[in-house]
């Protein structure tokens, strides 16, 4: 059975803790399945646009 993104699934939670000497940090993130897809789409867009910028830079450098 395929995963149903329209169903009401609870948010996923991740916790990261860091301690070094007197410093202590804790971060907690909660995200829904739709949020994970949105982050993936944004990351894909950034990576694709970076590839285009690198390609254009190489092409411009090759013409000099």
Short mmCIF file of C-alpha atoms in Angstrom, two decimals:
data_model
loop_
_atom_site.label_atom_id
_atom_site.label_comp_id
_atom_site.label_asym_id
_atom_site.label_seq_id
_atom_site.Cartn_x
_atom_site.Cartn_y
_atom_site.Cartn_z
CA UNK A 1 0.00 0.00 0.00
CA UNK A 2 1.52 3.36 -0.98
CA UNK A 3 2.15 6.02 1.62
CA UNK A 4 -0.79 8.45 1.79
CA UNK A 5 0.45 12.04 2.16
CA UNK A 6 -3.08 13.37 2.60
CA UNK A 7 -3.74 11.29 5.70
CA UNK A 8 -3.38 13.03 9.05
CA UNK A 9 -0.02 11.72 10.24
CA UNK A 10 1.54 13.20 13.35
CA UNK A 11 4.70 15.26 13.02
CA UNK A 12 8.11 13.60 13.10
CA UNK A 13 10.40 14.79 15.89
CA UNK A 14 14.21 14.96 16.08
CA UNK A 15 16.26 16.05 19.08
CA UNK A 16 19.96 16.97 19.14
CA UNK A 17 21.89 17.69 22.32
CA UNK A 18 25.42 19.05 22.64
CA UNK A 19 27.46 19.55 25.79
CA UNK A 20 31.00 20.91 26.04
CA UNK A 21 32.23 22.08 29.41
CA UNK A 22 29.79 24.59 30.87
CA UNK A 23 27.94 24.98 27.55
CA UNK A 24 24.87 22.89 26.92
CA UNK A 25 22.66 23.11 23.84
CA UNK A 26 19.46 21.33 22.93
CA UNK A 27 17.55 21.61 19.67
CA UNK A 28 14.23 20.01 18.84
CA UNK A 29 12.56 19.96 15.43
CA UNK A 30 9.05 18.81 14.54
CA UNK A 31 8.02 18.48 10.90
CA UNK A 32 5.07 16.92 9.09
CA UNK A 33 5.39 14.70 5.98
CA UNK A 34 4.26 17.63 3.81
CA UNK A 35 6.97 19.78 5.42
CA UNK A 36 9.59 17.16 4.61
CA UNK A 37 8.50 17.27 0.95
CA UNK A 38 8.65 21.07 0.96
CA UNK A 39 12.19 21.07 2.40
CA UNK A 40 13.23 18.47 -0.18
CA UNK A 41 11.82 20.58 -3.01
CA UNK A 42 13.62 23.70 -1.75
CA UNK A 43 16.91 21.82 -1.37
CA UNK A 44 16.57 20.38 -4.88
CA UNK A 45 15.99 23.88 -6.25
CA UNK A 46 19.08 25.23 -4.53
CA UNK A 47 21.26 22.37 -5.77
CA UNK A 48 19.97 22.65 -9.34
CA UNK A 49 20.44 26.42 -9.45
CA UNK A 50 23.98 26.04 -8.06
CA UNK A 51 24.77 23.57 -10.83
CA UNK A 52 23.56 26.09 -13.43
CA UNK A 53 25.70 28.86 -11.92
CA UNK A 54 28.80 26.63 -11.95
CA UNK A 55 28.10 25.62 -15.56
CA UNK A 56 27.69 29.27 -16.63
CA UNK A 57 30.89 30.28 -14.85
CA UNK A 58 32.87 27.52 -16.54
CA UNK A 59 31.42 28.48 -19.93
CA UNK A 60 32.35 32.14 -19.40
CA UNK A 61 35.86 31.24 -18.27
CA UNK A 62 36.33 29.03 -21.34
CA UNK A 63 35.53 31.93 -23.68
CA UNK A 64 38.34 34.09 -22.30
#
